[in-house]
Amino acid sequence: MKTIGLVGKGGSGKTTTSINLACALGLMNKKVTLVDLHMTTSHLAVEFGVIPQTTINDHVVSGERLEDALHPQFNMFVIPSSLNMFGHEHVDLSKIKGNVKSAFGDFDFAVLDAAPGLGKEALGALGASDEVIIVTNPTMASVADAIKLKHAAEKAGSNPIGLVVNRHVNKWFEISPDQISSLVELPVLATIRNDEDFLKSQAARTPMVFYNRHKSEEFFKLAAAVIGTDYRKGLFQSLLPHHDH
Ligand SMILES: Nc1ncnc2c1ncn2[C@@H]1O[C@H](COP(=O)(O)OP(=O)(O)OP(=O)(O)O)[C@@H](O)[C@H]1O
Ligand SMILES: [Mg+2]
């Protein structure tokens, strides 16, 4: 069992990437849980349209079993955060890594959707991660945060394995993935286009890998990097038998 944290600037695409990475790993026959560690303004429950009965809050705040908060979604298991306004003021994530590993020893991966930026909540997710993926947009502000997050990950004892460049438009005015890679000094594991289909898939409560496989290859590349296997071009087509929109 390995924990993989997705961190980055607010709104950079951590939740979108976490969801699609978890689904791609599931399609590659891995047993995966997707954990909402963005507890102050959590989004996983709303992305899947579930009203969770048991959440990560029940574990962190009240010591309930983590296993009881598993919600099967697509081909993996989501652990949402509570949608309540209160109840996360004194959250302490320092034990969450050990607890996830002992509760889900038979899982291959726990994908952790972190809070934005470098505040206490985001640092808690870094501390819970064996490996960290930094999600950035091709803007200076986002890349500046990515540089800080790489150093924060190392300080927290986790391994920053690479970047996801999200909302790529491939125009002259944006910072290119190669430039971002040299600035942050990490490899780019996936480059995701800016595409309104993400909003459509969100409205359909269907992750992009199930919504439009032709726009999902980068998530399978990312999943292969996480697993540590070479990505075979076109692999995603054989894994996704469903219809497209
Ligand atoms: N590549 C993309 N193209 C178009 N829209 C996108 C793309 N990636 C994400 N979005 C949209 O941008 C919004 C923010 O994305 P998301 O929630 O994944 O970011 P986040 O980093 O998790 O945000 P937060 O910091 O609030 O947790 C969502 O509405 C999402 O659908
Ligand atoms: Mg988010």
PDB file of C-alpha atoms and ligand atoms in Angstrom:
ATOM      1  CA  MET A   1       0.000   0.000   0.000  1.00  0.00           C
ATOM      2  CA  LYS A   2       1.361   3.348  -1.064  1.00  0.00           C
ATOM      3  CA  THR A   3      -0.154   6.762  -0.307  1.00  0.00           C
ATOM      4  CA  ILE A   4      -0.047   9.297  -3.155  1.00  0.00           C
ATOM      5  CA  GLY A   5      -0.807  12.943  -2.317  1.00  0.00           C
ATOM      6  CA  LEU A   6      -2.072  15.421  -4.911  1.00  0.00           C
ATOM      7  CA  VAL A   7      -1.125  18.963  -3.905  1.00  0.00           C
ATOM      8  CA  GLY A   8      -1.038  22.373  -5.585  1.00  0.00           C
ATOM      9  CA  LYS A   9      -2.382  25.889  -5.723  1.00  0.00           C
ATOM     10  CA  GLY A  10      -6.095  26.460  -5.081  1.00  0.00           C
ATOM     11  CA  GLY A  11      -8.196  25.532  -8.103  1.00  0.00           C
ATOM     12  CA  SER A  12      -5.261  24.028 -10.039  1.00  0.00           C
ATOM     13  CA  GLY A  13      -7.089  20.722 -10.567  1.00  0.00           C
ATOM     14  CA  LYS A  14      -6.097  18.511  -7.592  1.00  0.00           C
ATOM     15  CA  THR A  15      -9.569  17.022  -7.137  1.00  0.00           C
ATOM     16  CA  THR A  16     -10.122  16.463 -10.875  1.00  0.00           C
ATOM     17  CA  THR A  17      -6.706  14.809 -11.195  1.00  0.00           C
ATOM     18  CA  SER A  18      -7.139  12.714  -8.019  1.00  0.00           C
ATOM     19  CA  ILE A  19     -10.481  11.349  -9.202  1.00  0.00           C
ATOM     20  CA  ASN A  20      -9.222  10.448 -12.663  1.00  0.00           C
ATOM     21  CA  LEU A  21      -5.935   9.025 -11.378  1.00  0.00           C
ATOM     22  CA  ALA A  22      -7.844   6.812  -8.918  1.00  0.00           C
ATOM     23  CA  CYS A  23     -10.186   5.598 -11.692  1.00  0.00           C
ATOM     24  CA  ALA A  24      -7.294   4.960 -14.112  1.00  0.00           C
ATOM     25  CA  LEU A  25      -5.440   2.941 -11.449  1.00  0.00           C
ATOM     26  CA  GLY A  26      -8.649   0.986 -10.840  1.00  0.00           C
ATOM     27  CA  LEU A  27      -8.965   0.242 -14.552  1.00  0.00           C
ATOM     28  CA  MET A  28      -5.370  -0.983 -14.453  1.00  0.00           C
ATOM     29  CA  ASN A  29      -6.504  -3.583 -11.896  1.00  0.00           C
ATOM     30  CA  LYS A  30      -5.219  -1.833  -8.805  1.00  0.00           C
ATOM     31  CA  LYS A  31      -7.222  -1.681  -5.597  1.00  0.00           C
ATOM     32  CA  VAL A  32      -7.598   2.006  -4.790  1.00  0.00           C
ATOM     33  CA  THR A  33      -9.128   4.270  -2.204  1.00  0.00           C
ATOM     34  CA  LEU A  34      -9.504   7.994  -2.892  1.00  0.00           C
ATOM     35  CA  VAL A  35      -9.380   9.950   0.352  1.00  0.00           C
ATOM     36  CA  ASP A  36     -10.663  13.502   0.811  1.00  0.00           C
ATOM     37  CA  LEU A  37      -8.064  15.270   2.945  1.00  0.00           C
ATOM     38  CA  HIS A  38      -9.420  18.685   1.971  1.00  0.00           C
ATOM     39  CA  MET A  39     -11.703  18.764   4.956  1.00  0.00           C
ATOM     40  CA  THR A  40     -12.405  22.487   5.380  1.00  0.00           C
ATOM     41  CA  THR A  41     -14.016  22.872   1.949  1.00  0.00           C
ATOM     42  CA  SER A  42     -14.290  19.271   0.800  1.00  0.00           C
ATOM     43  CA  HIS A  43     -15.407  18.397  -2.702  1.00  0.00           C
ATOM     44  CA  LEU A  44     -15.279  14.649  -3.311  1.00  0.00           C
ATOM     45  CA  ALA A  45     -18.807  13.970  -2.033  1.00  0.00           C
ATOM     46  CA  VAL A  46     -20.290  16.633  -4.294  1.00  0.00           C
ATOM     47  CA  GLU A  47     -18.249  15.510  -7.308  1.00  0.00           C
ATOM     48  CA  PHE A  48     -19.821  12.047  -6.978  1.00  0.00           C
ATOM     49  CA  GLY A  49     -23.205  13.316  -5.878  1.00  0.00           C
ATOM     50  CA  VAL A  50     -23.204  11.342  -2.640  1.00  0.00           C
ATOM     51  CA  ILE A  51     -24.522  12.440   0.711  1.00  0.00           C
ATOM     52  CA  PRO A  52     -22.114  10.543   2.911  1.00  0.00           C
ATOM     53  CA  GLN A  53     -23.307   8.955   6.131  1.00  0.00           C
ATOM     54  CA  THR A  54     -19.850   8.115   7.406  1.00  0.00           C
ATOM     55  CA  THR A  55     -16.842  10.253   6.520  1.00  0.00           C
ATOM     56  CA  ILE A  56     -13.171  10.741   7.237  1.00  0.00           C
ATOM     57  CA  ASN A  57     -14.244  13.266   9.874  1.00  0.00           C
ATOM     58  CA  ASP A  58     -15.849  10.465  11.885  1.00  0.00           C
ATOM     59  CA  HIS A  59     -12.466   8.760  11.930  1.00  0.00           C
ATOM     60  CA  VAL A  60     -10.198  11.752  12.536  1.00  0.00           C
ATOM     61  CA  VAL A  61     -12.445  13.520  15.024  1.00  0.00           C
ATOM     62  CA  SER A  62     -14.303  10.653  16.713  1.00  0.00           C
ATOM     63  CA  GLY A  63     -12.068   7.619  16.119  1.00  0.00           C
ATOM     64  CA  GLU A  64     -14.598   5.648  14.014  1.00  0.00           C
ATOM     65  CA  ARG A  65     -13.206   2.896  11.761  1.00  0.00           C
ATOM     66  CA  LEU A  66     -11.887   4.181   8.435  1.00  0.00           C
ATOM     67  CA  GLU A  67     -13.272   1.065   6.720  1.00  0.00           C
ATOM     68  CA  ASP A  68     -16.796   2.228   7.571  1.00  0.00           C
ATOM     69  CA  ALA A  69     -16.322   5.388   5.492  1.00  0.00           C
ATOM     70  CA  LEU A  70     -15.595   3.574   2.197  1.00  0.00           C
ATOM     71  CA  HIS A  71     -18.059   4.526  -0.573  1.00  0.00           C
ATOM     72  CA  PRO A  72     -17.776   2.398  -3.736  1.00  0.00           C
ATOM     73  CA  GLN A  73     -17.679   4.675  -6.803  1.00  0.00           C
ATOM     74  CA  PHE A  74     -16.921   3.474 -10.319  1.00  0.00           C
ATOM     75  CA  ASN A  75     -14.022   1.052  -9.845  1.00  0.00           C
ATOM     76  CA  MET A  76     -12.555   2.338  -6.589  1.00  0.00           C
ATOM     77  CA  PHE A  77     -13.559   3.390  -3.064  1.00  0.00           C
ATOM     78  CA  VAL A  78     -14.024   6.997  -2.018  1.00  0.00           C
ATOM     79  CA  ILE A  79     -13.628   8.199   1.561  1.00  0.00           C
ATOM     80  CA  PRO A  80     -15.399  11.580   1.527  1.00  0.00           C
ATOM     81  CA  SER A  81     -15.176  14.404   4.024  1.00  0.00           C
ATOM     82  CA  SER A  82     -18.212  15.690   5.813  1.00  0.00           C
ATOM     83  CA  LEU A  83     -20.265  18.394   4.104  1.00  0.00           C
ATOM     84  CA  ASN A  84     -21.041  19.928   7.491  1.00  0.00           C
ATOM     85  CA  MET A  85     -20.044  23.480   8.146  1.00  0.00           C
ATOM     86  CA  PHE A  86     -18.384  22.621  11.445  1.00  0.00           C
ATOM     87  CA  GLY A  87     -16.446  19.713  12.862  1.00  0.00           C
ATOM     88  CA  HIS A  88     -13.013  20.171  11.339  1.00  0.00           C
ATOM     89  CA  GLU A  89     -11.636  22.978  13.466  1.00  0.00           C
ATOM     90  CA  HIS A  90      -9.317  20.737  15.486  1.00  0.00           C
ATOM     91  CA  VAL A  91      -8.486  18.133  12.900  1.00  0.00           C
ATOM     92  CA  ASP A  92      -5.097  16.504  13.370  1.00  0.00           C
ATOM     93  CA  LEU A  93      -3.836  14.604  10.317  1.00  0.00           C
ATOM     94  CA  SER A  94      -0.597  13.434  11.941  1.00  0.00           C
ATOM     95  CA  LYS A  95      -1.835   9.829  12.390  1.00  0.00           C
ATOM     96  CA  ILE A  96      -3.720   9.515   9.121  1.00  0.00           C
ATOM     97  CA  LYS A  97      -0.881   7.919   7.129  1.00  0.00           C
ATOM     98  CA  GLY A  98      -0.393   5.064   9.612  1.00  0.00           C
ATOM     99  CA  ASN A  99      -4.141   4.603  10.020  1.00  0.00           C
ATOM    100  CA  VAL A 100      -4.801   4.438   6.253  1.00  0.00           C
ATOM    101  CA  LYS A 101      -1.979   1.937   5.828  1.00  0.00           C
ATOM    102  CA  SER A 102      -3.173  -0.325   8.619  1.00  0.00           C
ATOM    103  CA  ALA A 103      -6.866  -0.148   7.634  1.00  0.00           C
ATOM    104  CA  PHE A 104      -6.192  -0.781   3.932  1.00  0.00           C
ATOM    105  CA  GLY A 105      -3.137  -3.024   3.913  1.00  0.00           C
ATOM    106  CA  ASP A 106      -4.692  -5.094   1.101  1.00  0.00           C
ATOM    107  CA  PHE A 107      -5.118  -2.027  -1.151  1.00  0.00           C
ATOM    108  CA  ASP A 108      -2.465  -1.012  -3.679  1.00  0.00           C
ATOM    109  CA  PHE A 109      -2.913   2.765  -3.422  1.00  0.00           C
ATOM    110  CA  ALA A 110      -4.554   5.480  -1.385  1.00  0.00           C
ATOM    111  CA  VAL A 111      -4.865   8.628  -3.512  1.00  0.00           C
ATOM    112  CA  LEU A 112      -5.065  11.666  -1.213  1.00  0.00           C
ATOM    113  CA  ASP A 113      -6.881  14.784  -2.461  1.00  0.00           C
ATOM    114  CA  ALA A 114      -5.181  17.583  -0.496  1.00  0.00           C
ATOM    115  CA  ALA A 115      -6.244  21.052   0.576  1.00  0.00           C
ATOM    116  CA  PRO A 116      -4.822  23.913  -1.524  1.00  0.00           C
ATOM    117  CA  GLY A 117      -1.594  25.777  -0.936  1.00  0.00           C
ATOM    118  CA  LEU A 118       0.769  25.340   1.965  1.00  0.00           C
ATOM    119  CA  GLY A 119      -1.431  25.816   5.025  1.00  0.00           C
ATOM    120  CA  LYS A 120      -1.691  23.392   7.952  1.00  0.00           C
ATOM    121  CA  GLU A 121      -4.258  21.213   6.208  1.00  0.00           C
ATOM    122  CA  ALA A 122      -2.159  20.872   3.049  1.00  0.00           C
ATOM    123  CA  LEU A 123       0.978  20.164   5.081  1.00  0.00           C
ATOM    124  CA  GLY A 124      -0.959  17.417   6.884  1.00  0.00           C
ATOM    125  CA  ALA A 125      -1.626  15.776   3.515  1.00  0.00           C
ATOM    126  CA  LEU A 126       2.064  16.074   2.581  1.00  0.00           C
ATOM    127  CA  GLY A 127       3.003  14.312   5.808  1.00  0.00           C
ATOM    128  CA  ALA A 128       0.528  11.532   4.988  1.00  0.00           C
ATOM    129  CA  SER A 129       1.969  10.922   1.518  1.00  0.00           C
ATOM    130  CA  ASP A 130       4.670   8.434   0.568  1.00  0.00           C
ATOM    131  CA  GLU A 131       4.770  10.097  -2.833  1.00  0.00           C
ATOM    132  CA  VAL A 132       3.558  13.503  -3.931  1.00  0.00           C
ATOM    133  CA  ILE A 133       2.281  14.733  -7.288  1.00  0.00           C
ATOM    134  CA  ILE A 134       2.146  18.507  -7.695  1.00  0.00           C
ATOM    135  CA  VAL A 135      -0.709  19.784  -9.853  1.00  0.00           C
ATOM    136  CA  THR A 136       0.021  23.118 -11.504  1.00  0.00           C
ATOM    137  CA  ASN A 137      -1.502  25.360 -14.136  1.00  0.00           C
ATOM    138  CA  PRO A 138       0.788  26.951 -16.729  1.00  0.00           C
ATOM    139  CA  THR A 139       0.858  30.288 -14.880  1.00  0.00           C
ATOM    140  CA  MET A 140       3.634  31.884 -12.821  1.00  0.00           C
ATOM    141  CA  ALA A 141       1.517  31.972  -9.642  1.00  0.00           C
ATOM    142  CA  SER A 142       0.745  28.284  -9.866  1.00  0.00           C
ATOM    143  CA  VAL A 143       4.352  27.363 -10.691  1.00  0.00           C
ATOM    144  CA  ALA A 144       5.632  29.513  -7.803  1.00  0.00           C
ATOM    145  CA  ASP A 145       3.440  27.498  -5.428  1.00  0.00           C
ATOM    146  CA  ALA A 146       4.632  24.259  -7.040  1.00  0.00           C
ATOM    147  CA  ILE A 147       8.267  25.164  -6.290  1.00  0.00           C
ATOM    148  CA  LYS A 148       7.434  25.782  -2.629  1.00  0.00           C
ATOM    149  CA  LEU A 149       5.384  22.585  -2.420  1.00  0.00           C
ATOM    150  CA  LYS A 150       8.250  20.510  -3.768  1.00  0.00           C
ATOM    151  CA  HIS A 151      10.499  21.758  -0.956  1.00  0.00           C
ATOM    152  CA  ALA A 152       7.706  21.353   1.608  1.00  0.00           C
ATOM    153  CA  ALA A 153       7.187  17.744   0.474  1.00  0.00           C
ATOM    154  CA  GLU A 154      10.865  16.966   0.923  1.00  0.00           C
ATOM    155  CA  LYS A 155      10.832  18.600   4.347  1.00  0.00           C
ATOM    156  CA  ALA A 156       7.786  16.511   5.310  1.00  0.00           C
ATOM    157  CA  GLY A 157       9.711  13.346   4.382  1.00  0.00           C
ATOM    158  CA  SER A 158       7.605  12.512   1.311  1.00  0.00           C
ATOM    159  CA  ASN A 159       8.906  11.968  -2.196  1.00  0.00           C
ATOM    160  CA  PRO A 160       7.775  14.466  -4.873  1.00  0.00           C
ATOM    161  CA  ILE A 161       7.685  12.234  -7.971  1.00  0.00           C
ATOM    162  CA  GLY A 162       6.502  14.750 -10.570  1.00  0.00           C
ATOM    163  CA  LEU A 163       4.110  17.329 -11.920  1.00  0.00           C
ATOM    164  CA  VAL A 164       0.757  17.403 -13.638  1.00  0.00           C
ATOM    165  CA  VAL A 165       0.378  20.445 -15.880  1.00  0.00           C
ATOM    166  CA  ASN A 166      -3.366  21.072 -15.995  1.00  0.00           C
ATOM    167  CA  ARG A 167      -5.370  23.485 -18.184  1.00  0.00           C
ATOM    168  CA  HIS A 168      -2.738  23.462 -20.926  1.00  0.00           C
ATOM    169  CA  VAL A 169      -3.775  25.555 -23.950  1.00  0.00           C
ATOM    170  CA  ASN A 170      -0.581  25.270 -26.017  1.00  0.00           C
ATOM    171  CA  LYS A 171      -0.425  28.982 -26.850  1.00  0.00           C
ATOM    172  CA  TRP A 172       2.592  31.276 -27.038  1.00  0.00           C
ATOM    173  CA  PHE A 173       1.680  33.126 -23.832  1.00  0.00           C
ATOM    174  CA  GLU A 174       1.693  30.174 -21.502  1.00  0.00           C
ATOM    175  CA  ILE A 175       4.671  28.659 -19.700  1.00  0.00           C
ATOM    176  CA  SER A 176       5.432  25.423 -21.520  1.00  0.00           C
ATOM    177  CA  PRO A 177       5.493  22.059 -19.718  1.00  0.00           C
ATOM    178  CA  ASP A 178       9.269  21.869 -20.398  1.00  0.00           C
ATOM    179  CA  GLN A 179       9.816  25.274 -18.822  1.00  0.00           C
ATOM    180  CA  ILE A 180       7.692  24.290 -15.833  1.00  0.00           C
ATOM    181  CA  SER A 181       9.689  21.100 -15.441  1.00  0.00           C
ATOM    182  CA  SER A 182      12.985  23.048 -15.370  1.00  0.00           C
ATOM    183  CA  LEU A 183      11.630  25.652 -12.973  1.00  0.00           C
ATOM    184  CA  VAL A 184      10.304  23.130 -10.449  1.00  0.00           C
ATOM    185  CA  GLU A 185      13.033  20.556 -11.175  1.00  0.00           C
ATOM    186  CA  LEU A 186      10.593  17.673 -11.495  1.00  0.00           C
ATOM    187  CA  PRO A 187       9.418  15.628 -14.492  1.00  0.00           C
ATOM    188  CA  VAL A 188       6.009  16.340 -16.038  1.00  0.00           C
ATOM    189  CA  LEU A 189       4.056  13.079 -15.677  1.00  0.00           C
ATOM    190  CA  ALA A 190       0.928  14.300 -17.503  1.00  0.00           C
ATOM    191  CA  THR A 191      -0.235  17.357 -19.438  1.00  0.00           C
ATOM    192  CA  ILE A 192      -4.001  17.897 -19.379  1.00  0.00           C
ATOM    193  CA  ARG A 193      -5.678  20.222 -21.871  1.00  0.00           C
ATOM    194  CA  ASN A 194      -8.035  22.970 -20.807  1.00  0.00           C
ATOM    195  CA  ASP A 195     -11.327  21.530 -21.993  1.00  0.00           C
ATOM    196  CA  GLU A 196     -14.956  22.268 -21.223  1.00  0.00           C
ATOM    197  CA  ASP A 197     -15.643  18.532 -21.257  1.00  0.00           C
ATOM    198  CA  PHE A 198     -14.275  18.588 -17.692  1.00  0.00           C
ATOM    199  CA  LEU A 199     -17.241  20.748 -16.724  1.00  0.00           C
ATOM    200  CA  LYS A 200     -19.613  18.459 -18.619  1.00  0.00           C
ATOM    201  CA  SER A 201     -18.185  15.350 -16.963  1.00  0.00           C
ATOM    202  CA  GLN A 202     -18.511  17.110 -13.616  1.00  0.00           C
ATOM    203  CA  ALA A 203     -22.170  17.914 -14.340  1.00  0.00           C
ATOM    204  CA  ALA A 204     -22.701  14.260 -15.295  1.00  0.00           C
ATOM    205  CA  ARG A 205     -20.897  13.181 -12.072  1.00  0.00           C
ATOM    206  CA  THR A 206     -18.806  10.925 -14.233  1.00  0.00           C
ATOM    207  CA  PRO A 207     -15.008  11.106 -14.119  1.00  0.00           C
ATOM    208  CA  MET A 208     -13.416  12.042 -17.445  1.00  0.00           C
ATOM    209  CA  VAL A 209     -11.857   8.585 -17.876  1.00  0.00           C
ATOM    210  CA  PHE A 210     -15.395   7.168 -18.021  1.00  0.00           C
ATOM    211  CA  TYR A 211     -16.924  10.202 -19.729  1.00  0.00           C
ATOM    212  CA  ASN A 212     -14.607  10.628 -22.699  1.00  0.00           C
ATOM    213  CA  ARG A 213     -11.824   8.113 -23.075  1.00  0.00           C
ATOM    214  CA  HIS A 214     -10.272  10.017 -25.976  1.00  0.00           C
ATOM    215  CA  LYS A 215      -9.455  12.849 -23.597  1.00  0.00           C
ATOM    216  CA  SER A 216      -8.117  10.602 -20.851  1.00  0.00           C
ATOM    217  CA  GLU A 217      -4.876   9.154 -22.115  1.00  0.00           C
ATOM    218  CA  GLU A 218      -2.774  11.454 -19.908  1.00  0.00           C
ATOM    219  CA  PHE A 219      -4.461  10.082 -16.786  1.00  0.00           C
ATOM    220  CA  PHE A 220      -3.405   6.564 -17.791  1.00  0.00           C
ATOM    221  CA  LYS A 221       0.138   7.830 -18.381  1.00  0.00           C
ATOM    222  CA  LEU A 222       0.030   9.303 -14.893  1.00  0.00           C
ATOM    223  CA  ALA A 223      -1.290   6.045 -13.442  1.00  0.00           C
ATOM    224  CA  ALA A 224       1.493   4.090 -15.179  1.00  0.00           C
ATOM    225  CA  ALA A 225       4.079   6.474 -13.673  1.00  0.00           C
ATOM    226  CA  VAL A 226       2.549   5.938 -10.222  1.00  0.00           C
ATOM    227  CA  ILE A 227       2.612   2.148 -10.667  1.00  0.00           C
ATOM    228  CA  GLY A 228       6.145   2.366 -12.064  1.00  0.00           C
ATOM    229  CA  THR A 229       5.403   0.692 -15.406  1.00  0.00           C
ATOM    230  CA  ASP A 230       6.042   1.948 -18.924  1.00  0.00           C
ATOM    231  CA  TYR A 231       2.984   3.428 -20.590  1.00  0.00           C
ATOM    232  CA  ARG A 232       2.038   1.703 -23.805  1.00  0.00           C
ATOM    233  CA  LYS A 233       0.408   4.201 -26.184  1.00  0.00           C
ATOM    234  CA  GLY A 234      -3.239   3.349 -26.746  1.00  0.00           C
ATOM    235  CA  LEU A 235      -3.458   1.228 -23.572  1.00  0.00           C
ATOM    236  CA  PHE A 236      -6.466   3.223 -22.381  1.00  0.00           C
ATOM    237  CA  GLN A 237      -8.506   2.174 -25.415  1.00  0.00           C
ATOM    238  CA  SER A 238      -8.341  -1.493 -24.471  1.00  0.00           C
ATOM    239  CA  LEU A 239      -9.349  -0.705 -20.875  1.00  0.00           C
ATOM    240  CA  LEU A 240     -12.453   1.348 -21.625  1.00  0.00           C
ATOM    241  CA  PRO A 241     -15.284  -0.488 -23.338  1.00  0.00           C
ATOM    242  CA  HIS A 242     -17.931   2.184 -22.656  1.00  0.00           C
ATOM    243  CA  HIS A 243     -19.560   4.664 -25.016  1.00  0.00           C
ATOM    244  CA  ASP A 244     -18.374   8.264 -25.428  1.00  0.00           C
ATOM    245  CA  HIS A 245     -20.216  11.546 -25.354  1.00  0.00           C
TER     246      HIS A 245
HETATM  247  N1  LIG B   1      -8.319  20.693 -17.626  1.00  0.00           N
HETATM  248  C1  LIG B   1      -9.409  21.358 -17.266  1.00  0.00           C
HETATM  249  N2  LIG B   1     -10.163  22.019 -18.191  1.00  0.00           N
HETATM  250  C2  LIG B   1     -11.281  22.682 -17.828  1.00  0.00           C
HETATM  251  N3  LIG B   1     -11.745  22.753 -16.573  1.00  0.00           N
HETATM  252  C3  LIG B   1     -11.025  22.127 -15.600  1.00  0.00           C
HETATM  253  C4  LIG B   1      -9.847  21.395 -15.889  1.00  0.00           C
HETATM  254  N4  LIG B   1      -9.366  20.877 -14.729  1.00  0.00           N
HETATM  255  C5  LIG B   1     -10.212  21.262 -13.764  1.00  0.00           C
HETATM  256  N5  LIG B   1     -11.209  22.004 -14.267  1.00  0.00           N
HETATM  257  C6  LIG B   1     -12.330  22.604 -13.526  1.00  0.00           C
HETATM  258  O1  LIG B   1     -11.792  23.600 -12.670  1.00  0.00           O
HETATM  259  C7  LIG B   1     -12.463  23.599 -11.413  1.00  0.00           C
HETATM  260  C8  LIG B   1     -11.449  23.398 -10.297  1.00  0.00           C
HETATM  261  O2  LIG B   1     -10.880  22.096 -10.428  1.00  0.00           O
HETATM  262  P1  LIG B   1     -10.612  21.199  -9.142  1.00  0.00           P
HETATM  263  O3  LIG B   1     -11.761  21.224  -8.215  1.00  0.00           O
HETATM  264  O4  LIG B   1     -10.119  19.878  -9.618  1.00  0.00           O
HETATM  265  O5  LIG B   1      -9.385  22.036  -8.501  1.00  0.00           O
HETATM  266  P2  LIG B   1      -8.755  21.878  -7.055  1.00  0.00           P
HETATM  267  O6  LIG B   1      -7.296  22.145  -7.202  1.00  0.00           O
HETATM  268  O7  LIG B   1      -9.125  20.583  -6.444  1.00  0.00           O
HETATM  269  O8  LIG B   1      -9.479  23.075  -6.276  1.00  0.00           O
HETATM  270  P3  LIG B   1      -9.447  23.382  -4.684  1.00  0.00           P
HETATM  271  O9  LIG B   1      -8.121  24.062  -4.445  1.00  0.00           O
HETATM  272  O10 LIG B   1     -10.623  24.260  -4.459  1.00  0.00           O
HETATM  273  O11 LIG B   1      -9.550  22.071  -3.973  1.00  0.00           O
HETATM  274  C9  LIG B   1     -13.524  22.501 -11.493  1.00  0.00           C
HETATM  275  O12 LIG B   1     -14.750  23.056 -11.841  1.00  0.00           O
HETATM  276  C10 LIG B   1     -13.000  21.595 -12.608  1.00  0.00           C
HETATM  277  O13 LIG B   1     -14.051  20.924 -13.289  1.00  0.00           O
HETATM  278 MG    MG B   2      -9.998  20.194  -4.566  1.00  0.00          MG
END
